[in-house]
PDB file of C-alpha atoms and ligand atoms in Angstrom:
ATOM      1  CA  UNK A 454      -8.646 -20.380  20.657  1.00 70.00           C
ATOM      2  CA  UNK A 455      -5.621 -19.712  22.821  1.00 92.00           C
ATOM      3  CA  UNK A 456      -3.372 -16.843  21.767  1.00 97.00           C
ATOM      4  CA  UNK A 457       0.224 -17.725  20.727  1.00 98.00           C
ATOM      5  CA  UNK A 458       2.768 -16.335  23.187  1.00 98.00           C
ATOM      6  CA  UNK A 459       6.489 -15.735  22.615  1.00 98.00           C
ATOM      7  CA  UNK A 460       8.925 -14.546  25.264  1.00 98.00           C
ATOM      8  CA  UNK A 461      11.895 -12.924  23.532  1.00 98.00           C
ATOM      9  CA  UNK A 462      15.443 -11.918  24.404  1.00 98.00           C
ATOM     10  CA  UNK A 463      16.143 -14.751  26.823  1.00 98.00           C
ATOM     11  CA  UNK A 464      19.727 -15.066  28.041  1.00 98.00           C
ATOM     12  CA  UNK A 465      19.593 -17.394  31.069  1.00 98.00           C
ATOM     13  CA  UNK A 466      18.543 -20.963  31.851  1.00 98.00           C
ATOM     14  CA  UNK A 467      16.198 -19.684  34.597  1.00 98.00           C
ATOM     15  CA  UNK A 468      14.355 -17.424  32.175  1.00 98.00           C
ATOM     16  CA  UNK A 469      14.053 -20.188  29.574  1.00 98.00           C
ATOM     17  CA  UNK A 470      12.775 -22.716  32.114  1.00 98.00           C
ATOM     18  CA  UNK A 471      10.339 -20.194  33.600  1.00 98.00           C
ATOM     19  CA  UNK A 472       8.957 -19.286  30.148  1.00 98.00           C
ATOM     20  CA  UNK A 473       8.469 -22.944  29.238  1.00 98.00           C
ATOM     21  CA  UNK A 474       6.908 -23.823  32.616  1.00 98.00           C
ATOM     22  CA  UNK A 475       4.581 -20.798  32.389  1.00 98.00           C
ATOM     23  CA  UNK A 476       3.263 -22.124  29.090  1.00 98.00           C
ATOM     24  CA  UNK A 477       4.930 -19.956  26.414  1.00 98.00           C
ATOM     25  CA  UNK A 478       4.547 -21.259  22.861  1.00 98.00           C
ATOM     26  CA  UNK A 479       7.900 -19.869  21.733  1.00 98.00           C
ATOM     27  CA  UNK A 480      11.104 -18.443  23.145  1.00 98.00           C
ATOM     28  CA  UNK A 481      13.429 -16.028  21.343  1.00 98.00           C
ATOM     29  CA  UNK A 482      17.203 -15.611  21.384  1.00 98.00           C
ATOM     30  CA  UNK A 483      18.697 -12.417  19.961  1.00 98.00           C
ATOM     31  CA  UNK A 484      21.396 -13.312  17.426  1.00 98.00           C
ATOM     32  CA  UNK A 485      21.564  -9.767  16.077  1.00 98.00           C
ATOM     33  CA  UNK A 486      24.630  -7.806  17.232  1.00 98.00           C
ATOM     34  CA  UNK A 487      24.578  -4.795  19.509  1.00 97.00           C
ATOM     35  CA  UNK A 488      21.837  -5.638  21.993  1.00 98.00           C
ATOM     36  CA  UNK A 489      22.282  -6.266  25.724  1.00 98.00           C
ATOM     37  CA  UNK A 490      20.411  -9.512  24.942  1.00 98.00           C
ATOM     38  CA  UNK A 491      22.735 -10.633  22.146  1.00 98.00           C
ATOM     39  CA  UNK A 492      23.954 -14.231  22.436  1.00 98.00           C
ATOM     40  CA  UNK A 493      26.636 -15.996  20.434  1.00 98.00           C
ATOM     41  CA  UNK A 494      25.609 -19.219  18.701  1.00 98.00           C
ATOM     42  CA  UNK A 495      27.048 -21.656  21.293  1.00 98.00           C
ATOM     43  CA  UNK A 496      25.305 -19.785  24.157  1.00 98.00           C
ATOM     44  CA  UNK A 497      22.000 -19.776  22.273  1.00 98.00           C
ATOM     45  CA  UNK A 498      22.410 -23.499  21.554  1.00 98.00           C
ATOM     46  CA  UNK A 499      22.956 -24.273  25.256  1.00 98.00           C
ATOM     47  CA  UNK A 500      19.636 -22.528  26.019  1.00 98.00           C
ATOM     48  CA  UNK A 501      17.763 -23.942  23.003  1.00 98.00           C
ATOM     49  CA  UNK A 502      18.706 -27.443  24.131  1.00 98.00           C
ATOM     50  CA  UNK A 503      16.699 -26.887  27.360  1.00 97.00           C
ATOM     51  CA  UNK A 504      13.507 -26.228  25.366  1.00 98.00           C
ATOM     52  CA  UNK A 505      11.107 -29.134  24.723  1.00 98.00           C
ATOM     53  CA  UNK A 506      10.146 -29.789  21.087  1.00 97.00           C
ATOM     54  CA  UNK A 507       6.609 -28.560  21.744  1.00 98.00           C
ATOM     55  CA  UNK A 508       7.961 -25.027  22.247  1.00 98.00           C
ATOM     56  CA  UNK A 509       9.307 -23.098  19.230  1.00 98.00           C
ATOM     57  CA  UNK A 510      12.864 -21.751  19.428  1.00 98.00           C
ATOM     58  CA  UNK A 511      13.361 -18.520  17.487  1.00 98.00           C
ATOM     59  CA  UNK A 512      16.602 -16.791  16.481  1.00 98.00           C
ATOM     60  CA  UNK A 513      16.128 -13.024  16.154  1.00 98.00           C
ATOM     61  CA  UNK A 514      18.099 -11.155  13.471  1.00 98.00           C
ATOM     62  CA  UNK A 515      18.295  -7.569  12.306  1.00 97.00           C
ATOM     63  CA  UNK A 516      19.791  -6.353   9.031  1.00 95.00           C
ATOM     64  CA  UNK A 517      22.260  -9.261   8.729  1.00 97.00           C
ATOM     65  CA  UNK A 518      23.175 -10.897   5.412  1.00 96.00           C
ATOM     66  CA  UNK A 519      21.235 -14.076   4.741  1.00 97.00           C
ATOM     67  CA  UNK A 520      24.398 -16.215   4.861  1.00 97.00           C
ATOM     68  CA  UNK A 521      25.126 -14.978   8.388  1.00 98.00           C
ATOM     69  CA  UNK A 522      21.513 -15.538   9.457  1.00 98.00           C
ATOM     70  CA  UNK A 523      21.527 -19.139   8.244  1.00 98.00           C
ATOM     71  CA  UNK A 524      24.965 -19.869   9.703  1.00 98.00           C
ATOM     72  CA  UNK A 525      23.989 -18.542  13.156  1.00 98.00           C
ATOM     73  CA  UNK A 526      20.603 -20.254  13.018  1.00 98.00           C
ATOM     74  CA  UNK A 527      22.154 -23.627  12.189  1.00 98.00           C
ATOM     75  CA  UNK A 528      24.872 -23.308  14.831  1.00 98.00           C
ATOM     76  CA  UNK A 529      22.453 -22.207  17.547  1.00 98.00           C
ATOM     77  CA  UNK A 530      19.963 -24.979  16.778  1.00 98.00           C
ATOM     78  CA  UNK A 531      16.876 -22.754  16.566  1.00 98.00           C
ATOM     79  CA  UNK A 532      13.876 -23.913  14.562  1.00 98.00           C
ATOM     80  CA  UNK A 533      12.683 -20.492  13.386  1.00 98.00           C
ATOM     81  CA  UNK A 534      14.229 -17.208  12.280  1.00 98.00           C
ATOM     82  CA  UNK A 535      12.679 -13.823  13.019  1.00 98.00           C
ATOM     83  CA  UNK A 536      13.913 -11.279  10.492  1.00 98.00           C
ATOM     84  CA  UNK A 537      13.862  -7.548  11.325  1.00 97.00           C
ATOM     85  CA  UNK A 538      15.427  -5.666   8.458  1.00 89.00           C
ATOM     86  CA  UNK A 539      15.621  -5.230   4.751  1.00 89.00           C
ATOM     87  CA  UNK A 540      15.086  -8.841   3.794  1.00 93.00           C
ATOM     88  CA  UNK A 541      13.576  -9.587   0.407  1.00 95.00           C
ATOM     89  CA  UNK A 542      11.006 -12.179  -0.622  1.00 96.00           C
ATOM     90  CA  UNK A 543      13.867 -14.298  -2.000  1.00 97.00           C
ATOM     91  CA  UNK A 544      15.668 -14.155   1.401  1.00 97.00           C
ATOM     92  CA  UNK A 545      12.490 -15.404   3.040  1.00 97.00           C
ATOM     93  CA  UNK A 546      12.148 -18.167   0.449  1.00 98.00           C
ATOM     94  CA  UNK A 547      15.806 -19.182   0.910  1.00 98.00           C
ATOM     95  CA  UNK A 548      15.472 -19.370   4.698  1.00 98.00           C
ATOM     96  CA  UNK A 549      12.348 -21.489   4.310  1.00 98.00           C
ATOM     97  CA  UNK A 550      14.112 -23.729   1.785  1.00 98.00           C
ATOM     98  CA  UNK A 551      16.912 -24.166   4.359  1.00 98.00           C
ATOM     99  CA  UNK A 552      14.298 -25.610   6.719  1.00 98.00           C
ATOM    100  CA  UNK A 553      13.502 -22.674   8.973  1.00 98.00           C
ATOM    101  CA  UNK A 554      10.091 -21.298   9.817  1.00 98.00           C
ATOM    102  CA  UNK A 555      10.284 -17.602   8.968  1.00 98.00           C
ATOM    103  CA  UNK A 556       8.718 -14.883  11.093  1.00 98.00           C
ATOM    104  CA  UNK A 557       8.886 -11.616   9.138  1.00 98.00           C
ATOM    105  CA  UNK A 558       9.014  -8.676  11.555  1.00 97.00           C
ATOM    106  CA  UNK A 559       7.876  -5.332  10.155  1.00 96.00           C
ATOM    107  CA  UNK A 560       7.509  -1.996  11.824  1.00 94.00           C
ATOM    108  CA  UNK A 561       3.891  -0.950  11.894  1.00 95.00           C
ATOM    109  CA  UNK A 562       4.450   2.240   9.879  1.00 91.00           C
ATOM    110  CA  UNK A 563       6.297   0.401   7.092  1.00 91.00           C
ATOM    111  CA  UNK A 564       3.643  -2.303   7.028  1.00 92.00           C
ATOM    112  CA  UNK A 565       0.867   0.241   6.569  1.00 89.00           C
ATOM    113  CA  UNK A 566       2.716   1.586   3.499  1.00 89.00           C
ATOM    114  CA  UNK A 567       3.424  -1.850   1.989  1.00 90.00           C
ATOM    115  CA  UNK A 568       1.368  -2.607  -1.142  1.00 90.00           C
ATOM    116  CA  UNK A 569      -0.724  -5.777  -1.005  1.00 89.00           C
ATOM    117  CA  UNK A 570       1.269  -7.425  -3.825  1.00 91.00           C
ATOM    118  CA  UNK A 571       4.517  -6.944  -1.843  1.00 90.00           C
ATOM    119  CA  UNK A 572       2.902  -8.480   1.230  1.00 91.00           C
ATOM    120  CA  UNK A 573       1.810 -11.504  -0.779  1.00 92.00           C
ATOM    121  CA  UNK A 574       5.266 -11.869  -2.388  1.00 94.00           C
ATOM    122  CA  UNK A 575       6.961 -12.384   0.978  1.00 94.00           C
ATOM    123  CA  UNK A 576       5.054 -15.614   1.702  1.00 95.00           C
ATOM    124  CA  UNK A 577       6.462 -15.726   5.233  1.00 97.00           C
ATOM    125  CA  UNK A 578       5.235 -18.346   7.697  1.00 98.00           C
ATOM    126  CA  UNK A 579       4.242 -15.721  10.243  1.00 98.00           C
ATOM    127  CA  UNK A 580       3.954 -11.933  10.206  1.00 97.00           C
ATOM    128  CA  UNK A 581       5.011  -9.945  13.283  1.00 98.00           C
ATOM    129  CA  UNK A 582       4.104  -6.266  13.498  1.00 97.00           C
ATOM    130  CA  UNK A 583       6.337  -4.311  15.834  1.00 97.00           C
ATOM    131  CA  UNK A 584       7.453  -0.819  16.791  1.00 96.00           C
ATOM    132  CA  UNK A 585      10.166   0.895  14.715  1.00 95.00           C
ATOM    133  CA  UNK A 586      12.872   0.113  17.292  1.00 95.00           C
ATOM    134  CA  UNK A 587      12.481  -3.593  18.093  1.00 96.00           C
ATOM    135  CA  UNK A 588      13.215  -4.681  21.626  1.00 97.00           C
ATOM    136  CA  UNK A 589      12.981  -1.137  22.995  1.00 97.00           C
ATOM    137  CA  UNK A 590       9.693  -1.618  24.830  1.00 97.00           C
ATOM    138  CA  UNK A 591       7.892   1.054  22.836  1.00 96.00           C
ATOM    139  CA  UNK A 592       4.315   0.767  21.621  1.00 95.00           C
ATOM    140  CA  UNK A 593       3.377   2.084  18.172  1.00 95.00           C
ATOM    141  CA  UNK A 594       0.611   4.237  16.736  1.00 94.00           C
ATOM    142  CA  UNK A 595      -2.055   1.667  15.892  1.00 93.00           C
ATOM    143  CA  UNK A 596      -4.309   3.983  13.883  1.00 93.00           C
ATOM    144  CA  UNK A 597      -3.000   2.961  10.400  1.00 89.00           C
ATOM    145  CA  UNK A 598      -3.273  -0.709  11.349  1.00 88.00           C
ATOM    146  CA  UNK A 599      -6.840  -0.297  12.563  1.00 89.00           C
ATOM    147  CA  UNK A 600      -7.710   1.563   9.365  1.00 88.00           C
ATOM    148  CA  UNK A 601      -6.299  -1.220   7.152  1.00 85.00           C
ATOM    149  CA  UNK A 602      -5.891  -4.423   9.183  1.00 87.00           C
ATOM    150  CA  UNK A 603      -3.640  -7.193   7.809  1.00 91.00           C
ATOM    151  CA  UNK A 604      -5.443  -9.706   5.608  1.00 89.00           C
ATOM    152  CA  UNK A 605      -3.723 -12.573   7.365  1.00 93.00           C
ATOM    153  CA  UNK A 606      -3.227 -13.696  10.975  1.00 96.00           C
ATOM    154  CA  UNK A 607      -0.452 -11.716  12.664  1.00 97.00           C
ATOM    155  CA  UNK A 608       1.572 -11.378  15.852  1.00 98.00           C
ATOM    156  CA  UNK A 609       1.673  -8.180  17.903  1.00 98.00           C
ATOM    157  CA  UNK A 610       4.932  -6.899  19.452  1.00 98.00           C
ATOM    158  CA  UNK A 611       6.182  -3.596  20.780  1.00 98.00           C
ATOM    159  CA  UNK A 612       5.793  -2.419  24.345  1.00 98.00           C
ATOM    160  CA  UNK A 613       3.610  -5.258  25.567  1.00 98.00           C
ATOM    161  CA  UNK A 614       3.539  -5.993  29.298  1.00 98.00           C
ATOM    162  CA  UNK A 615       1.399  -7.962  31.761  1.00 98.00           C
ATOM    163  CA  UNK A 616      -0.791  -4.915  32.406  1.00 97.00           C
ATOM    164  CA  UNK A 617      -1.570  -3.965  28.793  1.00 97.00           C
ATOM    165  CA  UNK A 618      -1.593  -7.213  26.818  1.00 98.00           C
ATOM    166  CA  UNK A 619      -5.299  -7.936  27.334  1.00 96.00           C
ATOM    167  CA  UNK A 620      -6.344  -4.428  26.255  1.00 96.00           C
ATOM    168  CA  UNK A 621      -4.072  -4.247  23.201  1.00 96.00           C
ATOM    169  CA  UNK A 622      -5.040  -7.702  21.957  1.00 96.00           C
ATOM    170  CA  UNK A 623      -8.697  -6.767  22.392  1.00 95.00           C
ATOM    171  CA  UNK A 624      -8.230  -3.554  20.407  1.00 94.00           C
ATOM    172  CA  UNK A 625      -6.002  -4.885  17.611  1.00 95.00           C
ATOM    173  CA  UNK A 626      -6.976  -8.543  17.182  1.00 95.00           C
ATOM    174  CA  UNK A 627      -3.662 -10.354  16.646  1.00 97.00           C
ATOM    175  CA  UNK A 628      -3.432 -14.146  16.944  1.00 97.00           C
ATOM    176  CA  UNK A 629      -0.152 -13.961  18.848  1.00 98.00           C
ATOM    177  CA  UNK A 630       1.918 -11.733  21.119  1.00 98.00           C
ATOM    178  CA  UNK A 631       5.657 -11.240  21.583  1.00 98.00           C
ATOM    179  CA  UNK A 632       7.293  -9.527  24.550  1.00 98.00           C
ATOM    180  CA  UNK A 633      10.782  -8.701  25.741  1.00 98.00           C
ATOM    181  CA  UNK A 634      11.207  -5.411  27.638  1.00 98.00           C
ATOM    182  CA  UNK A 635       7.847  -5.735  29.408  1.00 98.00           C
ATOM    183  CA  UNK A 636       9.067  -8.809  31.295  1.00 98.00           C
ATOM    184  CA  UNK A 637      12.383  -7.265  32.394  1.00 98.00           C
ATOM    185  CA  UNK A 638      13.434  -5.596  35.646  1.00 98.00           C
ATOM    186  CA  UNK A 639      16.102  -3.608  33.796  1.00 98.00           C
ATOM    187  CA  UNK A 640      17.178  -3.557  30.150  1.00 97.00           C
ATOM    188  CA  UNK A 641      18.261  -7.065  29.165  1.00 98.00           C
ATOM    189  CA  UNK A 642      17.505  -8.626  32.570  1.00 98.00           C
ATOM    190  CA  UNK A 643      14.425 -10.843  32.611  1.00 98.00           C
ATOM    191  CA  UNK A 644      12.148 -10.850  35.674  1.00 98.00           C
ATOM    192  CA  UNK A 645      10.823 -14.367  36.254  1.00 98.00           C
ATOM    193  CA  UNK A 646       7.684 -13.122  38.020  1.00 98.00           C
ATOM    194  CA  UNK A 647       6.825 -10.798  35.122  1.00 98.00           C
ATOM    195  CA  UNK A 648       7.287 -13.666  32.637  1.00 98.00           C
ATOM    196  CA  UNK A 649       4.753 -15.738  34.612  1.00 98.00           C
ATOM    197  CA  UNK A 650       2.375 -12.752  34.884  1.00 98.00           C
ATOM    198  CA  UNK A 651       2.592 -12.023  31.157  1.00 98.00           C
ATOM    199  CA  UNK A 652       1.824 -15.584  30.078  1.00 98.00           C
ATOM    200  CA  UNK A 653      -1.032 -15.796  32.596  1.00 97.00           C
ATOM    201  CA  UNK A 654      -2.502 -12.503  31.330  1.00 97.00           C
ATOM    202  CA  UNK A 655      -2.264 -13.655  27.706  1.00 97.00           C
ATOM    203  CA  UNK A 656      -3.846 -16.985  28.614  1.00 91.00           C
ATOM    204  CA  UNK A 657      -6.881 -15.196  30.078  1.00 89.00           C
ATOM    205  CA  UNK A 658      -7.744 -13.903  26.596  1.00 79.00           C
TER     206      UNK A 658
HETATM  207  O1  LIG B 984      15.749  -7.393  21.743  1.00 59.47           O
HETATM  208  C1  LIG B 984      16.552  -6.804  21.034  1.00 59.47           C
HETATM  209  O2  LIG B 984      17.450  -6.116  21.529  1.00 59.47           O
HETATM  210  C2  LIG B 984      16.440  -6.886  19.542  1.00 59.47           C
HETATM  211  C3  LIG B 984      17.517  -6.488  18.764  1.00 59.47           C
HETATM  212  C4  LIG B 984      17.440  -6.555  17.392  1.00 59.47           C
HETATM  213  C5  LIG B 984      16.294  -7.016  16.774  1.00 59.47           C
HETATM  214  C6  LIG B 984      15.208  -7.407  17.536  1.00 59.47           C
HETATM  215  C7  LIG B 984      15.273  -7.341  18.908  1.00 59.47           C
HETATM  216  N1  LIG B 984      14.208  -7.723  19.688  1.00 59.47           N
HETATM  217  C8  LIG B 984      12.971  -8.156  19.180  1.00 59.47           C
HETATM  218  C9  LIG B 984      12.060  -8.505  20.302  1.00 59.47           C
HETATM  219  O3  LIG B 984      12.447  -8.708  21.400  1.00 59.47           O
HETATM  220  C10 LIG B 984      10.628  -8.665  20.076  1.00 59.47           C
HETATM  221  O4  LIG B 984      10.434  -9.449  18.933  1.00 59.47           O
HETATM  222  C11 LIG B 984       9.844  -7.400  19.977  1.00 59.47           C
HETATM  223  O5  LIG B 984      10.529  -6.396  19.302  1.00 59.47           O
HETATM  224  C12 LIG B 984       9.323  -6.934  21.298  1.00 59.47           C
HETATM  225  O6  LIG B 984      10.163  -6.112  21.984  1.00 59.47           O
HETATM  226  P1  LIG B 984       9.661  -5.252  23.238  1.00 59.47           P
HETATM  227  O7  LIG B 984       8.984  -4.045  22.726  1.00 59.47           O
HETATM  228  O8  LIG B 984      10.906  -4.961  23.984  1.00 59.47           O
HETATM  229  O9  LIG B 984       8.731  -6.129  24.031  1.00 59.47           O
END
């Protein structure tokens, strides 16, 4: 089965069109403040409108109140919300009830410490395991994850790049991958060639 691939932190039409043409399953727009990749809702909408319905559009949030998340998600026209922060199971349920697919992003260390009943309570649509500082291009210590792997399919993020995605997927066994920094020439600036290389490398799996 083909691995699910998301290219995150897109800010230009070229990068969106290249990701879609390369065969990405999802594209991400950062709607959290304070990142060089942050877009306002109208800018994200202009990009999301270039994406065919077969490709998932994801708004990325960090530590924002649920009302703000839903408002930005509606105004930007994304289909899914990726929540990095202190969201609760009821936030996840409310976002789902509002019609969004919810990707719950958790740092690998916090996930390892999460009791099984808390994991079950979230009932997110997809689980993304990431480094502690999302979007920073850092990998994480995988030892706790290997010792107690998630009991559900999950997406790997954090420091992925064209030259390590095959190895890390082989070692950790996720069903999907998410990349931002590893397909950039400088922080916040996507490299179209690296986007193509990353999707091709993930497709070889
Ligand atoms: O990209 C950001 O600046 C960002 C800001 C706030 C929350 C999340 C953010 N990014 C998330 C991602 O781009 C990815 O889901 C993931 O963390 C992979 O990032 P990277 O390690 O840079 O490939």
